[in-house]
Amino acid sequence: MTVDWAKEMRELVGEDRLVLHPDQVGKLSKDYYWYSPVLEPLLRDKRADGVVVPDSEEQVAQVLAFACRNGIPVTARGAGTGNYGQAVPLEGGIVLDLSKLDRVLRITDGYARVQAGVRLGALEKRLREQGKELRIYPSTFMKATVGGFVCGGSGGIGSITWGNLWDGNVLEAVVYTMEETPRRLVVGGSELAAYIHNYGTSGVLTELTIPISDRVQWRQTVAQFDDFESACRFAFAVATDDSIRKRLVSPVEWPIPSFFKPIAKKLEPGSSAVLMETEEGSEEALAAHAASFGGRIGYVIPSDQYRKVIGLSDFTWNHTTLWALKADSSLTYLQAGFHPADFLRQIAQIKAVFGDEVLMHLEFMRSAGTVVPAALPIVRYTTRERLYEIIAFFRAIGVGINDPHTWTLEPGGRGELEAMLAAKRANDPRGLLNPGKIRVPSAMTTEE
């Protein structure tokens, strides 16, 4: 591939920092958008003109300045494990691959300061060696970067205790603006709302400070139930039992457990399952809760095997969707938020209408301090129209949907979209950062 800016860019960052080979550019222009049968045909042919892989903040600033001067769109990328086309360039230009900004800058008793390209799995390993651990992370943590998680994620393993990204799980960020002379912003407090889950539209994050916690010896346990309602009641009891320290509480409706091929033989056929990570010593409490709801403890991974064998978190959050797709390519998923107290009635309504067309699994988490059931339901896909009929039904009964079948940022409940729009106006006056991913009002211009 030859692009008219390649020679200048090569002189700017060096030959080894510029990727122009079509196969590599194509690979680095994709993420996991193919989870969605709606997005897959729309995004499969989108690609950058070239990829730049900076290894310093100075190079990030140089690339942004060059791109701004020449009107070239820039799409920031971490490891590409996002699911909505966040890292797919809709208008060509440059993919800015931040994976080589991978230095751990400082670890203290309470936080880690790292460059955006640090992989969460590597950071977790290092922290645990020092008696610490991550507070929250996605199921893709072995590949995902800190910057990619902050800019494209929301919650994950650990969210049952620590909440999602907005719940104090980002302390500070270094952000570069898209201007002819890029500014280096150090952002904290309420200003972070403009940059968390921003898809790189309001600024390029190069460094993050995140809180960490003391290492826990995590025991992984599967509880089995004859029906999904009992599994959910048990999971809610565990999720709200503050005497049990936990990292994961995930009830999964049958036949979803049958999709988990590496551990399927260890699970009861026909039974709904609750996958958990709880502190060593919580065995009796879990067994008592299980018995209260007609369940029993099944497969257990003791704490001395943590990270030494495939873990239960590898089958939760959106990894559940991945295992479902491996079993049946006609399946897809939704992202839903249920009522914190009335979720069982909502689930019953969904099952009464859709049956096995919609298979349920929940992820209990805290949001602003309240235990809530988030969900990534598995949906049998037939047509786009039918998919949006299902979404409309969810919304009609009070179940919130964050649509995973669109690449645009949608309004959230905390005003973060408004903050992003204001930051985008200030930081990206030419609209070159990941264009098409945030709906900028037509009245929003750089001129007054």
XYZ file of C-alpha atoms in Angstrom:
448
model
C 0.000 0.000 0.000
C 1.270 3.464 -0.858
C -0.263 6.527 0.724
C 0.719 10.088 0.020
C 1.728 10.766 3.616
C 3.831 7.608 4.111
C 7.231 9.188 3.330
C 6.742 12.016 5.799
C 5.430 9.676 8.466
C 8.379 7.333 8.012
C 10.744 10.246 8.525
C 8.768 11.312 11.571
C 8.533 8.035 13.517
C 10.915 5.665 11.760
C 10.490 2.717 9.402
C 9.784 0.206 12.184
C 6.900 2.270 13.583
C 4.919 2.423 10.320
C 2.837 -0.505 9.019
C 1.676 -0.400 5.395
C 1.499 -4.063 4.350
C -2.157 -4.706 3.335
C -2.532 -7.880 5.410
C -1.200 -6.266 8.569
C -3.166 -3.077 8.026
C -6.316 -5.141 7.503
C -5.742 -7.102 10.710
C -5.039 -3.983 12.753
C -8.160 -2.296 11.375
C -10.451 -4.876 13.000
C -11.746 -5.728 16.436
C -14.368 -8.249 17.600
C -17.262 -6.488 15.818
C -18.073 -9.877 14.216
C -19.861 -10.830 17.460
C -22.665 -8.828 15.853
C -24.290 -10.133 12.656
C -25.540 -6.582 12.117
C -22.099 -4.987 12.271
C -20.157 -7.723 10.490
C -21.240 -6.970 6.893
C -21.082 -3.221 7.503
C -17.547 -3.171 8.911
C -15.748 -6.078 7.243
C -14.284 -3.895 4.459
C -13.381 -0.869 6.565
C -9.656 -0.382 6.913
C -7.027 2.212 7.597
C -4.625 3.558 4.992
C -1.782 2.757 7.369
C -0.958 1.969 10.974
C 1.450 3.867 13.202
C 2.818 2.147 16.316
C 4.400 4.832 18.520
C 6.659 3.850 21.406
C 6.610 7.169 23.262
C 4.244 9.990 24.141
C 6.399 12.275 22.023
C 5.678 10.159 18.958
C 1.957 10.165 19.764
C 2.016 13.954 19.804
C 4.010 14.077 16.543
C 1.553 11.753 14.779
C -1.475 13.718 15.990
C 0.049 17.018 14.942
C 0.918 15.649 11.493
C -2.549 14.146 11.040
C -4.262 17.352 12.121
C -2.225 19.468 9.721
C -3.067 17.134 6.863
C -6.703 16.405 7.741
C -6.096 12.653 8.272
C -8.502 10.744 10.547
C -6.920 8.886 13.486
C -8.430 5.865 15.224
C -6.730 4.807 18.458
C -6.349 1.082 19.134
C -5.319 -1.085 22.074
C -5.478 -4.858 21.585
C -8.650 -4.791 19.468
C -10.728 -6.925 21.863
C -13.709 -4.547 21.775
C -17.000 -5.722 20.311
C -18.635 -2.731 18.647
C -16.169 -1.616 16.014
C -14.624 0.922 18.403
C -11.208 0.379 16.824
C -12.425 0.069 13.220
C -11.611 3.164 11.116
C -14.778 4.184 9.278
C -13.044 6.798 7.129
C -9.616 5.290 6.535
C -6.657 7.325 7.678
C -4.338 6.203 10.459
C -4.852 3.529 13.067
C -2.779 4.613 16.061
C -1.740 1.345 17.698
C -0.788 2.151 21.307
C 0.279 -1.375 22.272
C 3.979 -0.406 22.451
C 3.286 2.174 25.145
C 3.622 -0.686 27.588
C 5.634 0.515 30.563
C 4.514 0.134 34.158
C 5.520 3.498 35.578
C 4.762 3.116 39.277
C 3.075 0.722 41.678
C 2.212 1.902 45.183
C 0.130 0.428 47.965
C -3.020 1.944 46.489
C -2.581 2.488 42.764
C -0.742 1.576 39.592
C 0.352 4.195 37.069
C 0.867 2.650 33.653
C 1.060 3.497 29.986
C -2.067 2.782 27.972
C -0.676 -0.254 26.148
C 0.068 -2.321 29.271
C -1.824 -5.612 29.087
C -4.133 -6.218 32.011
C -3.114 -9.870 32.320
C 0.565 -8.991 32.615
C -0.246 -6.227 35.110
C -2.388 -8.585 37.223
C 0.464 -11.107 37.329
C 2.960 -8.476 38.391
C 0.614 -7.059 41.019
C -0.143 -10.459 42.537
C 3.590 -11.139 42.834
C 3.727 -7.974 44.955
C 0.729 -8.857 47.131
C -1.708 -6.713 45.152
C -4.260 -7.243 42.360
C -6.493 -5.427 39.899
C -9.863 -4.295 41.189
C -11.795 -4.846 37.948
C -10.958 -6.239 34.518
C -12.747 -7.672 31.447
C -12.929 -11.369 30.578
C -10.451 -10.582 27.747
C -7.870 -9.361 30.276
C -5.028 -11.577 29.043
C -4.994 -9.635 25.766
C -6.784 -6.375 26.614
C -4.814 -3.235 27.425
C -5.481 -0.826 30.264
C -6.186 1.987 27.804
C -8.462 -0.180 25.680
C -10.459 -1.226 28.737
C -10.864 2.331 30.004
C -11.784 3.711 26.564
C -13.977 0.826 25.396
C -15.123 -1.126 28.435
C -17.311 -0.551 31.454
C -17.094 -3.333 34.058
C -16.065 -6.929 34.499
C -14.621 -9.399 36.941
C -14.375 -7.628 40.293
C -17.304 -5.306 39.571
C -19.434 -7.167 42.117
C -17.213 -5.542 44.754
C -15.701 -2.486 43.124
C -18.316 -1.330 40.605
C -17.643 -0.248 37.033
C -15.130 2.172 35.547
C -17.110 5.221 36.656
C -17.163 4.074 40.287
C -13.730 5.398 41.166
C -11.837 2.773 39.169
C -9.937 5.363 37.136
C -8.026 7.946 39.148
C -6.201 9.910 36.478
C -5.510 9.933 32.757
C -3.015 11.615 30.469
C -4.804 12.740 27.305
C -3.454 14.190 24.061
C -5.578 16.503 21.963
C -5.975 16.390 18.177
C -4.572 19.791 17.254
C -1.675 21.123 15.212
C 0.090 21.559 18.535
C -1.392 18.768 20.657
C -1.875 19.564 24.334
C -0.968 17.077 27.053
C -3.826 17.091 29.561
C -3.689 15.471 32.992
C -7.291 14.682 33.849
C -8.814 13.520 37.129
C -11.997 13.689 39.184
C -15.238 14.554 37.439
C -13.369 15.497 34.248
C -12.675 11.784 33.632
C -16.293 11.304 32.507
C -15.306 12.796 29.140
C -12.719 10.064 28.533
C -14.006 6.833 30.085
C -15.642 4.653 27.398
C -15.004 7.375 24.822
C -13.774 5.114 21.946
C -10.912 7.572 21.538
C -13.241 10.241 20.174
C -12.497 13.033 22.653
C -8.750 12.562 23.095
C -6.009 9.930 22.943
C -5.181 8.400 26.321
C -1.524 7.523 26.779
C -1.297 6.930 30.519
C -3.686 5.772 33.244
C -3.628 5.659 37.019
C -5.941 2.994 38.408
C -6.620 1.919 42.009
C -5.501 -1.545 43.099
C -6.356 -3.736 46.079
C -4.703 -6.327 48.290
C -4.268 -9.795 46.814
C -6.905 -12.345 47.772
C -6.721 -16.124 47.574
C -9.586 -16.787 45.182
C -11.460 -20.085 45.191
C -13.597 -20.774 42.100
C -16.879 -22.583 42.622
C -19.792 -23.728 40.467
C -23.174 -24.134 42.157
C -25.794 -26.167 40.224
C -29.579 -25.737 40.190
C -32.511 -27.476 38.556
C -33.928 -24.194 37.252
C -32.605 -20.766 36.380
C -34.829 -18.885 38.837
C -33.297 -20.769 41.778
C -29.834 -20.099 40.387
C -30.624 -16.380 40.223
C -32.045 -16.290 43.748
C -28.911 -17.983 45.058
C -26.659 -15.655 43.061
C -28.454 -12.590 44.413
C -28.114 -13.891 47.971
C -24.374 -14.375 47.503
C -23.982 -11.045 45.706
C -25.607 -9.158 48.587
C -23.899 -11.133 51.379
C -21.147 -8.760 52.451
C -19.576 -11.434 54.665
C -18.396 -13.195 51.481
C -15.573 -11.485 49.634
C -16.068 -12.046 45.916
C -14.835 -11.245 42.451
C -17.436 -12.997 40.305
C -21.085 -14.092 40.637
C -22.552 -15.232 37.321
C -25.738 -17.334 36.958
C -26.014 -19.076 33.580
C -29.121 -20.708 32.123
C -28.967 -24.175 30.576
C -28.004 -24.969 27.790
C -25.342 -22.228 27.909
C -23.076 -24.329 30.212
C -22.984 -26.985 27.488
C -21.121 -24.454 25.294
C -18.204 -24.340 27.751
C -16.283 -27.196 26.142
C -13.140 -27.134 28.354
C -15.205 -27.638 31.530
C -18.534 -28.989 30.210
C -17.866 -32.521 31.478
C -17.395 -31.139 34.980
C -20.865 -29.550 34.979
C -24.245 -31.207 35.512
C -26.114 -31.805 32.224
C -29.416 -29.957 32.172
C -28.640 -27.754 35.176
C -28.309 -24.010 35.405
C -25.006 -22.992 36.944
C -23.636 -20.113 39.001
C -19.942 -19.413 38.366
C -18.162 -17.702 41.253
C -14.849 -16.459 42.495
C -14.935 -16.044 46.271
C -12.292 -15.808 48.969
C -10.756 -19.004 50.290
C -12.702 -19.944 53.417
C -16.146 -19.067 52.009
C -17.014 -22.708 51.229
C -19.461 -23.220 54.097
C -21.308 -19.978 53.409
C -21.722 -20.857 49.730
C -22.953 -24.359 50.543
C -25.491 -22.966 53.008
C -26.811 -20.456 50.480
C -26.984 -23.171 47.802
C -28.958 -25.507 50.057
C -31.416 -22.701 50.827
C -32.359 -22.554 47.151
C -32.323 -26.287 46.372
C -28.859 -26.271 44.829
C -25.570 -28.029 45.403
C -21.900 -27.244 45.032
C -20.337 -28.816 41.953
C -17.006 -28.134 40.246
C -14.420 -26.386 42.399
C -11.008 -24.935 41.475
C -9.002 -24.477 44.699
C -7.115 -21.261 45.267
C -3.710 -22.885 44.732
C -4.751 -23.513 41.100
C -5.715 -19.895 40.428
C -4.370 -18.886 36.997
C -2.763 -22.333 36.596
C -5.801 -23.852 34.838
C -8.553 -22.278 32.750
C -10.587 -20.156 35.138
C -14.321 -19.725 35.500
C -14.089 -16.074 34.471
C -13.109 -17.341 31.013
C -16.757 -18.389 30.612
C -18.413 -15.222 31.908
C -19.145 -11.678 30.796
C -18.702 -11.511 27.020
C -16.599 -14.653 26.916
C -19.946 -16.402 27.304
C -20.872 -15.016 23.894
C -17.598 -16.247 22.422
C -18.230 -19.837 23.626
C -21.804 -19.630 22.320
C -20.580 -18.494 18.902
C -18.093 -21.352 18.792
C -20.971 -23.770 19.433
C -23.475 -22.115 17.086
C -22.612 -19.293 14.688
C -26.267 -18.197 14.465
C -26.119 -16.847 18.027
C -25.422 -13.284 19.068
C -26.020 -11.233 22.206
C -27.435 -8.140 23.876
C -26.271 -5.964 26.752
C -29.018 -5.463 29.300
C -29.509 -3.903 32.704
C -32.270 -5.353 34.883
C -34.146 -3.869 37.830
C -32.151 -4.467 41.032
C -35.159 -5.927 42.876
C -37.677 -6.901 40.176
C -35.324 -8.684 37.782
C -36.864 -12.143 38.223
C -40.251 -10.902 37.012
C -38.592 -9.225 34.033
C -36.726 -12.431 33.172
C -39.958 -14.457 33.446
C -41.670 -12.073 31.018
C -38.824 -12.432 28.526
C -38.789 -16.223 28.747
C -42.588 -16.397 28.397
C -42.436 -14.525 25.095
C -39.151 -15.723 23.572
C -38.374 -19.077 25.185
C -35.025 -20.454 24.018
C -34.725 -17.716 21.408
C -33.225 -15.730 24.294
C -30.935 -17.528 26.768
C -30.085 -15.740 29.968
C -26.926 -15.214 31.927
C -26.384 -12.476 34.463
C -23.361 -10.744 35.931
C -24.045 -9.307 39.359
C -22.174 -6.071 39.944
C -22.298 -2.901 41.966
C -23.234 0.321 40.267
C -22.969 3.486 42.345
C -22.918 1.182 45.390
C -26.063 -0.815 44.566
C -25.971 -4.510 43.625
C -27.577 -4.832 40.208
C -27.971 -7.688 37.707
C -26.329 -6.812 34.431
C -26.851 -9.283 31.606
C -25.439 -10.353 28.272
C -28.315 -12.496 26.983
C -27.589 -14.911 24.160
C -29.984 -14.390 21.239
C -30.673 -16.679 18.304
C -30.296 -14.332 15.355
C -32.621 -14.554 12.372
C -33.050 -11.018 11.039
C -32.156 -7.504 12.083
C -35.857 -6.717 12.333
C -36.447 -9.579 14.752
C -33.423 -8.575 16.824
C -34.822 -5.081 17.270
C -38.253 -6.478 18.127
C -36.552 -8.293 20.997
C -34.722 -5.114 22.027
C -38.001 -3.174 21.937
C -39.660 -5.765 24.198
C -36.821 -5.562 26.725
C -37.134 -1.799 26.841
C -40.926 -1.937 27.068
C -40.735 -3.936 30.318
C -38.140 -1.649 31.840
C -34.949 -3.505 30.943
C -32.237 -1.111 29.802
C -30.358 -1.990 26.613
C -26.942 -0.723 25.577
C -27.124 -1.757 21.949
C -24.035 -3.813 20.990
C -25.096 -3.792 17.333
C -24.158 -0.173 16.673
C -20.730 1.451 16.535
C -21.910 4.823 17.836
C -21.726 5.907 21.443
C -25.182 6.100 22.938
C -26.497 8.384 25.682
C -25.724 7.041 29.137
C -27.289 7.621 32.521
C -24.530 9.772 34.026
C -24.191 12.584 31.548
C -20.899 11.239 30.220
C -21.952 11.694 26.580
C -22.480 15.408 27.127
C -19.059 15.615 28.760
C -17.498 13.769 25.811
C -19.131 16.123 23.315
C -17.778 19.142 25.163
C -14.299 17.606 25.310
C -14.444 16.636 21.648
C -15.279 20.196 20.698
C -12.329 21.495 22.704
C -9.826 18.741 21.892
C -10.683 17.721 18.326
C -11.946 20.833 16.530
C -11.635 19.231 13.071
C -13.470 16.049 14.070
C -10.602 13.746 13.099
C -10.538 11.431 16.120
C -12.345 8.170 15.261
C -14.939 9.947 13.122
C -18.426 8.453 12.975
C -18.358 6.917 16.461
C -20.049 9.767 18.319
C -23.066 11.660 17.037
C -21.937 15.273 17.076
C -24.900 17.691 16.884
C -24.868 19.686 13.667
C -24.929 22.895 15.703
C -21.642 21.967 17.359
C -19.023 23.824 15.357
C -15.716 25.427 16.225
C -16.997 28.878 15.300
C -19.282 31.023 17.418
